[in-house]
Protein backbone atom coordinates (compact mmCIF):
# COMPACT_ATOMS: atom_id res chain seq x y z
CA UNK A 1 0.00 0.00 0.00
CA UNK A 2 1.47 3.37 -0.93
CA UNK A 3 1.77 6.06 1.72
CA UNK A 4 -1.01 8.33 0.38
CA UNK A 5 -3.48 5.43 0.17
CA UNK A 6 -2.60 4.53 3.76
CA UNK A 7 -2.99 8.11 5.00
CA UNK A 8 -6.35 8.63 3.31
CA UNK A 9 -7.72 5.14 3.96
CA UNK A 10 -6.95 4.89 7.69
CA UNK A 11 -10.06 5.27 9.87
CA UNK A 12 -10.87 5.02 13.56
CA UNK A 13 -12.60 1.77 14.54
CA UNK A 14 -14.75 1.42 17.67
CA UNK A 15 -15.75 -2.26 17.35
CA UNK A 16 -13.39 -5.26 17.12
CA UNK A 17 -13.42 -9.01 16.50
CA UNK A 18 -11.82 -11.30 19.07
CA UNK A 19 -9.39 -12.56 16.38
CA UNK A 20 -5.87 -12.13 17.75
CA UNK A 21 -3.31 -9.83 16.17
CA UNK A 22 -0.45 -11.87 14.69
CA UNK A 23 2.88 -11.38 16.49
CA UNK A 24 4.66 -10.43 13.24
CA UNK A 25 2.07 -7.74 12.57
CA UNK A 26 2.30 -6.39 16.12
CA UNK A 27 6.10 -6.28 15.83
CA UNK A 28 5.91 -4.49 12.48
CA UNK A 29 3.56 -1.91 14.03
CA UNK A 30 5.89 -1.38 16.99
CA UNK A 31 8.82 -0.95 14.59
CA UNK A 32 6.84 1.72 12.75
CA UNK A 33 6.60 3.53 16.11
CA UNK A 34 10.30 2.99 16.79
CA UNK A 35 11.23 4.74 13.52
CA UNK A 36 9.17 7.88 14.15
CA UNK A 37 11.01 11.19 14.36
CA UNK A 38 11.62 12.52 17.86
CA UNK A 39 13.09 15.67 19.29
CA UNK A 40 16.93 15.35 19.27
CA UNK A 41 16.28 11.66 18.47
CA UNK A 42 15.61 11.22 22.20
CA UNK A 43 12.94 8.57 21.53
CA UNK A 44 11.09 9.56 24.72
CA UNK A 45 8.50 6.78 24.46
CA UNK A 46 7.69 3.47 26.05
CA UNK A 47 5.14 1.18 24.39
CA UNK A 48 3.25 -0.97 26.90
CA UNK A 49 1.36 -3.88 25.37
CA UNK A 50 -1.82 -4.93 27.16
CA UNK A 51 -3.42 -8.20 26.05
CA UNK A 52 -4.49 -9.67 29.38
CA UNK A 53 -8.34 -9.71 29.49
CA UNK A 54 -8.44 -8.87 33.22
CA UNK A 55 -6.16 -5.88 32.76
CA UNK A 56 -8.21 -4.67 29.78
CA UNK A 57 -11.34 -5.01 31.93
CA UNK A 58 -9.71 -2.89 34.66
CA UNK A 59 -8.72 -0.26 32.10
CA UNK A 60 -12.31 -0.18 30.90
CA UNK A 61 -13.71 0.28 34.42
CA UNK A 62 -11.25 3.11 35.03
CA UNK A 63 -12.05 4.84 31.72
CA UNK A 64 -15.79 4.42 32.34
CA UNK A 65 -15.35 6.36 35.61
CA UNK A 66 -13.39 8.99 33.71
CA UNK A 67 -16.18 9.31 31.16
CA UNK A 68 -18.58 9.91 34.05
CA UNK A 69 -16.38 12.77 35.26
CA UNK A 70 -16.15 14.24 31.76
CA UNK A 71 -19.94 14.08 31.46
CA UNK A 72 -20.39 15.82 34.82
CA UNK A 73 -18.01 18.58 33.81
CA UNK A 74 -19.21 19.01 30.21
CA UNK A 75 -22.86 17.96 30.19
CA UNK A 76 -22.17 16.63 26.67
CA UNK A 77 -24.86 14.03 25.88
CA UNK A 78 -22.65 11.97 23.55
CA UNK A 79 -20.25 11.40 26.44
CA UNK A 80 -22.98 9.76 28.54
CA UNK A 81 -23.80 7.45 25.63
CA UNK A 82 -20.24 6.75 24.49
CA UNK A 83 -19.54 3.00 24.64
CA UNK A 84 -16.00 1.87 25.34
CA UNK A 85 -16.51 -1.89 24.96
CA UNK A 86 -13.70 -1.78 22.39
CA UNK A 87 -11.27 -1.64 25.33
CA UNK A 88 -12.14 -5.24 26.21
CA UNK A 89 -13.10 -6.44 22.70
CA UNK A 90 -9.87 -5.48 20.98
CA UNK A 91 -7.10 -8.06 21.44
CA UNK A 92 -4.36 -5.47 21.98
CA UNK A 93 -4.07 -2.09 23.61
CA UNK A 94 -0.78 -0.22 23.21
CA UNK A 95 -0.28 2.36 25.95
CA UNK A 96 2.20 5.05 24.97
CA UNK A 97 4.05 6.65 27.87
CA UNK A 98 6.47 9.54 27.35
CA UNK A 99 9.28 10.97 29.41
CA UNK A 100 8.78 14.74 29.90
CA UNK A 101 12.51 15.09 30.70
CA UNK A 102 13.27 14.01 27.14
CA UNK A 103 11.71 17.06 25.55
CA UNK A 104 14.79 18.75 24.10
CA UNK A 105 15.61 22.45 23.87
CA UNK A 106 11.98 23.61 24.04
CA UNK A 107 12.10 23.12 27.83
CA UNK A 108 13.91 26.48 27.95
CA UNK A 109 11.06 28.31 26.23
CA UNK A 110 8.09 29.63 28.23
CA UNK A 111 4.95 27.51 27.96
CA UNK A 112 6.70 24.73 26.02
CA UNK A 113 8.36 21.49 27.05
CA UNK A 114 5.96 19.68 24.74
CA UNK A 115 8.56 18.06 22.46
CA UNK A 116 8.30 14.69 24.22
CA UNK A 117 4.52 14.55 23.66
CA UNK A 118 4.83 15.63 20.02
CA UNK A 119 7.43 12.89 19.50
CA UNK A 120 5.12 10.31 21.05
CA UNK A 121 2.32 11.48 18.74
CA UNK A 122 4.60 10.96 15.72
CA UNK A 123 5.16 7.38 16.90
CA UNK A 124 1.44 6.92 17.51
CA UNK A 125 0.48 8.06 14.01
CA UNK A 126 3.17 5.84 12.46
CA UNK A 127 1.65 2.90 14.33
CA UNK A 128 -1.90 3.72 13.20
CA UNK A 129 -0.76 3.92 9.57
CA UNK A 130 1.20 0.67 9.84
CA UNK A 131 -1.82 -1.06 11.38
CA UNK A 132 -4.00 0.08 8.50
CA UNK A 133 -1.42 -0.98 5.90
CA UNK A 134 -1.41 -4.45 7.50
CA UNK A 135 -5.20 -4.80 7.28
CA UNK A 136 -5.87 -4.06 10.97
CA UNK A 137 -8.06 -1.43 12.55
CA UNK A 138 -7.04 0.95 15.32
CA UNK A 139 -8.31 3.78 17.49
CA UNK A 140 -6.47 6.68 19.09
CA UNK A 141 -7.94 6.68 22.62
CA UNK A 142 -7.39 9.47 25.11
CA UNK A 143 -10.31 9.43 27.57
CA UNK A 144 -8.41 8.28 30.64
CA UNK A 145 -6.91 9.78 33.79
CA UNK A 146 -3.15 9.62 33.72
CA UNK A 147 -2.65 8.83 37.40
CA UNK A 148 -5.17 5.98 37.35
CA UNK A 149 -3.57 4.37 34.30
CA UNK A 150 -0.10 4.75 35.81
CA UNK A 151 -1.24 3.01 38.95
CA UNK A 152 -2.99 0.18 37.10
CA UNK A 153 -0.06 -0.54 34.79
CA UNK A 154 2.70 0.23 37.28
CA UNK A 155 4.12 2.98 35.08
CA UNK A 156 6.99 4.91 36.73
CA UNK A 157 5.97 8.22 38.26
CA UNK A 158 8.28 10.29 36.05
CA UNK A 159 6.50 9.19 32.86
CA UNK A 160 3.38 10.73 31.34
CA UNK A 161 0.68 8.59 29.71
CA UNK A 162 0.29 10.22 26.30
CA UNK A 163 -2.32 7.99 24.70
CA UNK A 164 -3.58 4.51 23.98
CA UNK A 165 -3.89 2.70 20.68
CA UNK A 166 -6.72 0.17 20.51
CA UNK A 167 -5.72 -2.47 17.96
CA UNK A 168 -7.38 -5.42 16.27
CA UNK A 169 -9.46 -6.64 13.37
CA UNK A 170 -12.49 -4.37 12.92
CA UNK A 171 -15.95 -5.87 13.54
CA UNK A 172 -17.53 -3.66 10.89
CA UNK A 173 -16.62 -0.92 8.50
CA UNK A 174 -15.79 2.50 9.92
CA UNK A 175 -18.28 5.35 9.90
CA UNK A 176 -18.02 7.53 6.81
CA UNK A 177 -16.22 10.74 7.64
CA UNK A 178 -14.88 13.65 5.68
CA UNK A 179 -12.51 16.56 6.08
CA UNK A 180 -12.87 20.33 5.76
CA UNK A 181 -11.71 21.64 2.39
CA UNK A 182 -7.99 22.40 2.13
CA UNK A 183 -8.74 26.08 1.45
CA UNK A 184 -10.10 26.37 5.02
CA UNK A 185 -6.87 25.15 6.57
CA UNK A 186 -4.12 26.38 4.28
CA UNK A 187 -2.80 29.91 4.07
CA UNK A 188 0.03 30.74 1.72
CA UNK A 189 2.10 33.51 3.29
CA UNK A 190 3.88 35.83 0.85
C1 LIG B 1 -5.29 13.20 20.03
C2 LIG B 1 -6.46 12.34 19.64
C3 LIG B 1 -7.27 11.79 20.62
C4 LIG B 1 -8.37 10.99 20.28
N1 LIG B 1 -9.10 10.43 21.29
C5 LIG B 1 -10.16 9.65 20.98
C6 LIG B 1 -10.91 9.01 22.00
O1 LIG B 1 -10.58 9.12 23.18
N2 LIG B 1 -11.97 8.26 21.65
C7 LIG B 1 -12.32 8.08 20.33
O2 LIG B 1 -13.30 7.37 20.06
N3 LIG B 1 -11.62 8.65 19.32
C8 LIG B 1 -10.54 9.42 19.61
N4 LIG B 1 -9.78 9.97 18.62
C9 LIG B 1 -10.12 9.66 17.21
C10 LIG B 1 -10.86 10.80 16.51
O3 LIG B 1 -12.17 10.89 16.99
C11 LIG B 1 -10.84 10.52 15.00
O4 LIG B 1 -9.52 10.48 14.54
C12 LIG B 1 -11.60 11.60 14.21
O5 LIG B 1 -12.97 11.58 14.53
C13 LIG B 1 -11.44 11.42 12.70
O6 LIG B 1 -11.88 10.13 12.30
P1 LIG B 1 -10.92 9.11 11.54
O7 LIG B 1 -9.78 8.78 12.48
O8 LIG B 1 -11.75 7.90 11.22
O9 LIG B 1 -10.41 9.78 10.31
C14 LIG B 1 -8.67 10.75 18.91
C15 LIG B 1 -7.85 11.30 17.93
C16 LIG B 1 -6.75 12.06 18.27
C17 LIG B 1 -5.86 12.60 17.18
PDB file of C-alpha atoms and ligand atoms in Angstrom:
ATOM      1  CA  UNK A   1       0.000   0.000   0.000  1.00  0.00           C
ATOM      2  CA  UNK A   2       1.468   3.366  -0.932  1.00  0.00           C
ATOM      3  CA  UNK A   3       1.769   6.062   1.715  1.00  0.00           C
ATOM      4  CA  UNK A   4      -1.005   8.327   0.377  1.00  0.00           C
ATOM      5  CA  UNK A   5      -3.480   5.435   0.170  1.00  0.00           C
ATOM      6  CA  UNK A   6      -2.598   4.530   3.761  1.00  0.00           C
ATOM      7  CA  UNK A   7      -2.992   8.105   5.003  1.00  0.00           C
ATOM      8  CA  UNK A   8      -6.349   8.629   3.312  1.00  0.00           C
ATOM      9  CA  UNK A   9      -7.722   5.143   3.963  1.00  0.00           C
ATOM     10  CA  UNK A  10      -6.949   4.887   7.687  1.00  0.00           C
ATOM     11  CA  UNK A  11     -10.060   5.267   9.871  1.00  0.00           C
ATOM     12  CA  UNK A  12     -10.868   5.022  13.564  1.00  0.00           C
ATOM     13  CA  UNK A  13     -12.599   1.775  14.542  1.00  0.00           C
ATOM     14  CA  UNK A  14     -14.747   1.420  17.668  1.00  0.00           C
ATOM     15  CA  UNK A  15     -15.747  -2.257  17.353  1.00  0.00           C
ATOM     16  CA  UNK A  16     -13.395  -5.261  17.123  1.00  0.00           C
ATOM     17  CA  UNK A  17     -13.424  -9.007  16.505  1.00  0.00           C
ATOM     18  CA  UNK A  18     -11.817 -11.304  19.074  1.00  0.00           C
ATOM     19  CA  UNK A  19      -9.395 -12.562  16.378  1.00  0.00           C
ATOM     20  CA  UNK A  20      -5.871 -12.127  17.749  1.00  0.00           C
ATOM     21  CA  UNK A  21      -3.308  -9.830  16.172  1.00  0.00           C
ATOM     22  CA  UNK A  22      -0.451 -11.872  14.690  1.00  0.00           C
ATOM     23  CA  UNK A  23       2.885 -11.376  16.494  1.00  0.00           C
ATOM     24  CA  UNK A  24       4.663 -10.433  13.238  1.00  0.00           C
ATOM     25  CA  UNK A  25       2.072  -7.742  12.573  1.00  0.00           C
ATOM     26  CA  UNK A  26       2.305  -6.388  16.116  1.00  0.00           C
ATOM     27  CA  UNK A  27       6.101  -6.279  15.827  1.00  0.00           C
ATOM     28  CA  UNK A  28       5.909  -4.492  12.482  1.00  0.00           C
ATOM     29  CA  UNK A  29       3.559  -1.907  14.032  1.00  0.00           C
ATOM     30  CA  UNK A  30       5.894  -1.380  16.994  1.00  0.00           C
ATOM     31  CA  UNK A  31       8.821  -0.948  14.587  1.00  0.00           C
ATOM     32  CA  UNK A  32       6.839   1.721  12.754  1.00  0.00           C
ATOM     33  CA  UNK A  33       6.605   3.535  16.109  1.00  0.00           C
ATOM     34  CA  UNK A  34      10.295   2.988  16.790  1.00  0.00           C
ATOM     35  CA  UNK A  35      11.226   4.741  13.517  1.00  0.00           C
ATOM     36  CA  UNK A  36       9.168   7.884  14.153  1.00  0.00           C
ATOM     37  CA  UNK A  37      11.007  11.188  14.358  1.00  0.00           C
ATOM     38  CA  UNK A  38      11.617  12.519  17.859  1.00  0.00           C
ATOM     39  CA  UNK A  39      13.089  15.672  19.288  1.00  0.00           C
ATOM     40  CA  UNK A  40      16.927  15.351  19.272  1.00  0.00           C
ATOM     41  CA  UNK A  41      16.277  11.665  18.466  1.00  0.00           C
ATOM     42  CA  UNK A  42      15.614  11.222  22.201  1.00  0.00           C
ATOM     43  CA  UNK A  43      12.935   8.575  21.527  1.00  0.00           C
ATOM     44  CA  UNK A  44      11.092   9.563  24.721  1.00  0.00           C
ATOM     45  CA  UNK A  45       8.495   6.783  24.459  1.00  0.00           C
ATOM     46  CA  UNK A  46       7.690   3.465  26.054  1.00  0.00           C
ATOM     47  CA  UNK A  47       5.142   1.176  24.389  1.00  0.00           C
ATOM     48  CA  UNK A  48       3.251  -0.971  26.898  1.00  0.00           C
ATOM     49  CA  UNK A  49       1.360  -3.879  25.365  1.00  0.00           C
ATOM     50  CA  UNK A  50      -1.818  -4.927  27.163  1.00  0.00           C
ATOM     51  CA  UNK A  51      -3.421  -8.201  26.049  1.00  0.00           C
ATOM     52  CA  UNK A  52      -4.493  -9.667  29.383  1.00  0.00           C
ATOM     53  CA  UNK A  53      -8.337  -9.714  29.488  1.00  0.00           C
ATOM     54  CA  UNK A  54      -8.440  -8.871  33.215  1.00  0.00           C
ATOM     55  CA  UNK A  55      -6.162  -5.878  32.758  1.00  0.00           C
ATOM     56  CA  UNK A  56      -8.211  -4.668  29.784  1.00  0.00           C
ATOM     57  CA  UNK A  57     -11.344  -5.012  31.934  1.00  0.00           C
ATOM     58  CA  UNK A  58      -9.709  -2.892  34.662  1.00  0.00           C
ATOM     59  CA  UNK A  59      -8.720  -0.263  32.105  1.00  0.00           C
ATOM     60  CA  UNK A  60     -12.310  -0.179  30.896  1.00  0.00           C
ATOM     61  CA  UNK A  61     -13.713   0.281  34.423  1.00  0.00           C
ATOM     62  CA  UNK A  62     -11.254   3.107  35.028  1.00  0.00           C
ATOM     63  CA  UNK A  63     -12.053   4.837  31.720  1.00  0.00           C
ATOM     64  CA  UNK A  64     -15.793   4.417  32.344  1.00  0.00           C
ATOM     65  CA  UNK A  65     -15.350   6.360  35.614  1.00  0.00           C
ATOM     66  CA  UNK A  66     -13.385   8.986  33.710  1.00  0.00           C
ATOM     67  CA  UNK A  67     -16.184   9.309  31.157  1.00  0.00           C
ATOM     68  CA  UNK A  68     -18.579   9.908  34.051  1.00  0.00           C
ATOM     69  CA  UNK A  69     -16.380  12.769  35.257  1.00  0.00           C
ATOM     70  CA  UNK A  70     -16.146  14.237  31.760  1.00  0.00           C
ATOM     71  CA  UNK A  71     -19.942  14.076  31.456  1.00  0.00           C
ATOM     72  CA  UNK A  72     -20.392  15.817  34.825  1.00  0.00           C
ATOM     73  CA  UNK A  73     -18.009  18.576  33.805  1.00  0.00           C
ATOM     74  CA  UNK A  74     -19.209  19.008  30.211  1.00  0.00           C
ATOM     75  CA  UNK A  75     -22.858  17.964  30.187  1.00  0.00           C
ATOM     76  CA  UNK A  76     -22.172  16.626  26.670  1.00  0.00           C
ATOM     77  CA  UNK A  77     -24.861  14.026  25.880  1.00  0.00           C
ATOM     78  CA  UNK A  78     -22.653  11.970  23.553  1.00  0.00           C
ATOM     79  CA  UNK A  79     -20.248  11.399  26.441  1.00  0.00           C
ATOM     80  CA  UNK A  80     -22.981   9.761  28.542  1.00  0.00           C
ATOM     81  CA  UNK A  81     -23.803   7.455  25.626  1.00  0.00           C
ATOM     82  CA  UNK A  82     -20.241   6.750  24.489  1.00  0.00           C
ATOM     83  CA  UNK A  83     -19.544   3.004  24.642  1.00  0.00           C
ATOM     84  CA  UNK A  84     -16.001   1.869  25.344  1.00  0.00           C
ATOM     85  CA  UNK A  85     -16.515  -1.893  24.960  1.00  0.00           C
ATOM     86  CA  UNK A  86     -13.696  -1.777  22.390  1.00  0.00           C
ATOM     87  CA  UNK A  87     -11.272  -1.639  25.332  1.00  0.00           C
ATOM     88  CA  UNK A  88     -12.140  -5.237  26.210  1.00  0.00           C
ATOM     89  CA  UNK A  89     -13.102  -6.441  22.705  1.00  0.00           C
ATOM     90  CA  UNK A  90      -9.868  -5.485  20.978  1.00  0.00           C
ATOM     91  CA  UNK A  91      -7.098  -8.063  21.440  1.00  0.00           C
ATOM     92  CA  UNK A  92      -4.357  -5.472  21.979  1.00  0.00           C
ATOM     93  CA  UNK A  93      -4.067  -2.088  23.611  1.00  0.00           C
ATOM     94  CA  UNK A  94      -0.783  -0.217  23.213  1.00  0.00           C
ATOM     95  CA  UNK A  95      -0.283   2.362  25.953  1.00  0.00           C
ATOM     96  CA  UNK A  96       2.204   5.051  24.971  1.00  0.00           C
ATOM     97  CA  UNK A  97       4.051   6.648  27.867  1.00  0.00           C
ATOM     98  CA  UNK A  98       6.466   9.538  27.349  1.00  0.00           C
ATOM     99  CA  UNK A  99       9.282  10.973  29.410  1.00  0.00           C
ATOM    100  CA  UNK A 100       8.780  14.742  29.903  1.00  0.00           C
ATOM    101  CA  UNK A 101      12.507  15.090  30.704  1.00  0.00           C
ATOM    102  CA  UNK A 102      13.273  14.008  27.135  1.00  0.00           C
ATOM    103  CA  UNK A 103      11.710  17.056  25.554  1.00  0.00           C
ATOM    104  CA  UNK A 104      14.793  18.749  24.102  1.00  0.00           C
ATOM    105  CA  UNK A 105      15.607  22.446  23.866  1.00  0.00           C
ATOM    106  CA  UNK A 106      11.984  23.608  24.040  1.00  0.00           C
ATOM    107  CA  UNK A 107      12.102  23.118  27.833  1.00  0.00           C
ATOM    108  CA  UNK A 108      13.913  26.481  27.952  1.00  0.00           C
ATOM    109  CA  UNK A 109      11.055  28.309  26.231  1.00  0.00           C
ATOM    110  CA  UNK A 110       8.094  29.634  28.226  1.00  0.00           C
ATOM    111  CA  UNK A 111       4.947  27.508  27.958  1.00  0.00           C
ATOM    112  CA  UNK A 112       6.700  24.734  26.024  1.00  0.00           C
ATOM    113  CA  UNK A 113       8.360  21.486  27.051  1.00  0.00           C
ATOM    114  CA  UNK A 114       5.964  19.684  24.739  1.00  0.00           C
ATOM    115  CA  UNK A 115       8.561  18.057  22.465  1.00  0.00           C
ATOM    116  CA  UNK A 116       8.303  14.694  24.220  1.00  0.00           C
ATOM    117  CA  UNK A 117       4.520  14.549  23.665  1.00  0.00           C
ATOM    118  CA  UNK A 118       4.831  15.634  20.020  1.00  0.00           C
ATOM    119  CA  UNK A 119       7.427  12.893  19.500  1.00  0.00           C
ATOM    120  CA  UNK A 120       5.118  10.306  21.045  1.00  0.00           C
ATOM    121  CA  UNK A 121       2.317  11.480  18.740  1.00  0.00           C
ATOM    122  CA  UNK A 122       4.601  10.958  15.719  1.00  0.00           C
ATOM    123  CA  UNK A 123       5.156   7.375  16.899  1.00  0.00           C
ATOM    124  CA  UNK A 124       1.439   6.919  17.512  1.00  0.00           C
ATOM    125  CA  UNK A 125       0.483   8.064  14.011  1.00  0.00           C
ATOM    126  CA  UNK A 126       3.174   5.840  12.462  1.00  0.00           C
ATOM    127  CA  UNK A 127       1.649   2.900  14.327  1.00  0.00           C
ATOM    128  CA  UNK A 128      -1.896   3.725  13.196  1.00  0.00           C
ATOM    129  CA  UNK A 129      -0.759   3.917   9.569  1.00  0.00           C
ATOM    130  CA  UNK A 130       1.205   0.672   9.844  1.00  0.00           C
ATOM    131  CA  UNK A 131      -1.819  -1.063  11.382  1.00  0.00           C
ATOM    132  CA  UNK A 132      -3.995   0.083   8.497  1.00  0.00           C
ATOM    133  CA  UNK A 133      -1.424  -0.980   5.902  1.00  0.00           C
ATOM    134  CA  UNK A 134      -1.412  -4.453   7.502  1.00  0.00           C
ATOM    135  CA  UNK A 135      -5.204  -4.798   7.279  1.00  0.00           C
ATOM    136  CA  UNK A 136      -5.867  -4.063  10.967  1.00  0.00           C
ATOM    137  CA  UNK A 137      -8.056  -1.426  12.548  1.00  0.00           C
ATOM    138  CA  UNK A 138      -7.042   0.951  15.323  1.00  0.00           C
ATOM    139  CA  UNK A 139      -8.315   3.783  17.495  1.00  0.00           C
ATOM    140  CA  UNK A 140      -6.468   6.676  19.094  1.00  0.00           C
ATOM    141  CA  UNK A 141      -7.945   6.680  22.622  1.00  0.00           C
ATOM    142  CA  UNK A 142      -7.391   9.465  25.111  1.00  0.00           C
ATOM    143  CA  UNK A 143     -10.315   9.434  27.571  1.00  0.00           C
ATOM    144  CA  UNK A 144      -8.413   8.276  30.639  1.00  0.00           C
ATOM    145  CA  UNK A 145      -6.914   9.775  33.790  1.00  0.00           C
ATOM    146  CA  UNK A 146      -3.151   9.620  33.722  1.00  0.00           C
ATOM    147  CA  UNK A 147      -2.654   8.826  37.398  1.00  0.00           C
ATOM    148  CA  UNK A 148      -5.169   5.982  37.353  1.00  0.00           C
ATOM    149  CA  UNK A 149      -3.574   4.367  34.295  1.00  0.00           C
ATOM    150  CA  UNK A 150      -0.103   4.753  35.809  1.00  0.00           C
ATOM    151  CA  UNK A 151      -1.244   3.013  38.952  1.00  0.00           C
ATOM    152  CA  UNK A 152      -2.991   0.184  37.095  1.00  0.00           C
ATOM    153  CA  UNK A 153      -0.056  -0.536  34.789  1.00  0.00           C
ATOM    154  CA  UNK A 154       2.703   0.234  37.278  1.00  0.00           C
ATOM    155  CA  UNK A 155       4.119   2.982  35.076  1.00  0.00           C
ATOM    156  CA  UNK A 156       6.989   4.913  36.731  1.00  0.00           C
ATOM    157  CA  UNK A 157       5.968   8.218  38.255  1.00  0.00           C
ATOM    158  CA  UNK A 158       8.284  10.289  36.045  1.00  0.00           C
ATOM    159  CA  UNK A 159       6.495   9.194  32.863  1.00  0.00           C
ATOM    160  CA  UNK A 160       3.383  10.728  31.343  1.00  0.00           C
ATOM    161  CA  UNK A 161       0.676   8.589  29.705  1.00  0.00           C
ATOM    162  CA  UNK A 162       0.288  10.220  26.302  1.00  0.00           C
ATOM    163  CA  UNK A 163      -2.323   7.994  24.704  1.00  0.00           C
ATOM    164  CA  UNK A 164      -3.576   4.507  23.977  1.00  0.00           C
ATOM    165  CA  UNK A 165      -3.893   2.695  20.677  1.00  0.00           C
ATOM    166  CA  UNK A 166      -6.717   0.173  20.507  1.00  0.00           C
ATOM    167  CA  UNK A 167      -5.721  -2.469  17.965  1.00  0.00           C
ATOM    168  CA  UNK A 168      -7.381  -5.422  16.275  1.00  0.00           C
ATOM    169  CA  UNK A 169      -9.461  -6.636  13.374  1.00  0.00           C
ATOM    170  CA  UNK A 170     -12.494  -4.373  12.917  1.00  0.00           C
ATOM    171  CA  UNK A 171     -15.946  -5.871  13.542  1.00  0.00           C
ATOM    172  CA  UNK A 172     -17.532  -3.658  10.894  1.00  0.00           C
ATOM    173  CA  UNK A 173     -16.622  -0.924   8.498  1.00  0.00           C
ATOM    174  CA  UNK A 174     -15.790   2.499   9.921  1.00  0.00           C
ATOM    175  CA  UNK A 175     -18.280   5.353   9.904  1.00  0.00           C
ATOM    176  CA  UNK A 176     -18.018   7.531   6.811  1.00  0.00           C
ATOM    177  CA  UNK A 177     -16.218  10.736   7.637  1.00  0.00           C
ATOM    178  CA  UNK A 178     -14.879  13.651   5.675  1.00  0.00           C
ATOM    179  CA  UNK A 179     -12.512  16.562   6.077  1.00  0.00           C
ATOM    180  CA  UNK A 180     -12.868  20.327   5.757  1.00  0.00           C
ATOM    181  CA  UNK A 181     -11.709  21.638   2.387  1.00  0.00           C
ATOM    182  CA  UNK A 182      -7.991  22.396   2.126  1.00  0.00           C
ATOM    183  CA  UNK A 183      -8.737  26.083   1.453  1.00  0.00           C
ATOM    184  CA  UNK A 184     -10.101  26.370   5.016  1.00  0.00           C
ATOM    185  CA  UNK A 185      -6.871  25.150   6.568  1.00  0.00           C
ATOM    186  CA  UNK A 186      -4.123  26.382   4.283  1.00  0.00           C
ATOM    187  CA  UNK A 187      -2.803  29.907   4.068  1.00  0.00           C
ATOM    188  CA  UNK A 188       0.026  30.740   1.717  1.00  0.00           C
ATOM    189  CA  UNK A 189       2.098  33.511   3.292  1.00  0.00           C
ATOM    190  CA  UNK A 190       3.881  35.832   0.849  1.00  0.00           C
TER     191      UNK A 190
HETATM  192  C1  LIG B   1      -5.292  13.197  20.029  1.00  0.00           C
HETATM  193  C2  LIG B   1      -6.460  12.341  19.638  1.00  0.00           C
HETATM  194  C3  LIG B   1      -7.267  11.789  20.619  1.00  0.00           C
HETATM  195  C4  LIG B   1      -8.366  10.992  20.281  1.00  0.00           C
HETATM  196  N1  LIG B   1      -9.103  10.432  21.288  1.00  0.00           N
HETATM  197  C5  LIG B   1     -10.156   9.651  20.976  1.00  0.00           C
HETATM  198  C6  LIG B   1     -10.905   9.009  21.999  1.00  0.00           C
HETATM  199  O1  LIG B   1     -10.585   9.122  23.178  1.00  0.00           O
HETATM  200  N2  LIG B   1     -11.973   8.262  21.649  1.00  0.00           N
HETATM  201  C7  LIG B   1     -12.321   8.077  20.328  1.00  0.00           C
HETATM  202  O2  LIG B   1     -13.299   7.373  20.062  1.00  0.00           O
HETATM  203  N3  LIG B   1     -11.620   8.654  19.323  1.00  0.00           N
HETATM  204  C8  LIG B   1     -10.540   9.422  19.610  1.00  0.00           C
HETATM  205  N4  LIG B   1      -9.783   9.973  18.617  1.00  0.00           N
HETATM  206  C9  LIG B   1     -10.121   9.657  17.208  1.00  0.00           C
HETATM  207  C10 LIG B   1     -10.860  10.798  16.507  1.00  0.00           C
HETATM  208  O3  LIG B   1     -12.172  10.892  16.989  1.00  0.00           O
HETATM  209  C11 LIG B   1     -10.838  10.523  14.999  1.00  0.00           C
HETATM  210  O4  LIG B   1      -9.517  10.481  14.544  1.00  0.00           O
HETATM  211  C12 LIG B   1     -11.605  11.603  14.210  1.00  0.00           C
HETATM  212  O5  LIG B   1     -12.971  11.582  14.528  1.00  0.00           O
HETATM  213  C13 LIG B   1     -11.442  11.418  12.697  1.00  0.00           C
HETATM  214  O6  LIG B   1     -11.879  10.131  12.301  1.00  0.00           O
HETATM  215  P1  LIG B   1     -10.915   9.112  11.543  1.00  0.00           P
HETATM  216  O7  LIG B   1      -9.782   8.781  12.481  1.00  0.00           O
HETATM  217  O8  LIG B   1     -11.749   7.904  11.223  1.00  0.00           O
HETATM  218  O9  LIG B   1     -10.412   9.780  10.308  1.00  0.00           O
HETATM  219  C14 LIG B   1      -8.672  10.753  18.911  1.00  0.00           C
HETATM  220  C15 LIG B   1      -7.848  11.305  17.928  1.00  0.00           C
HETATM  221  C16 LIG B   1      -6.754  12.065  18.271  1.00  0.00           C
HETATM  222  C17 LIG B   1      -5.858  12.600  17.185  1.00  0.00           C
END
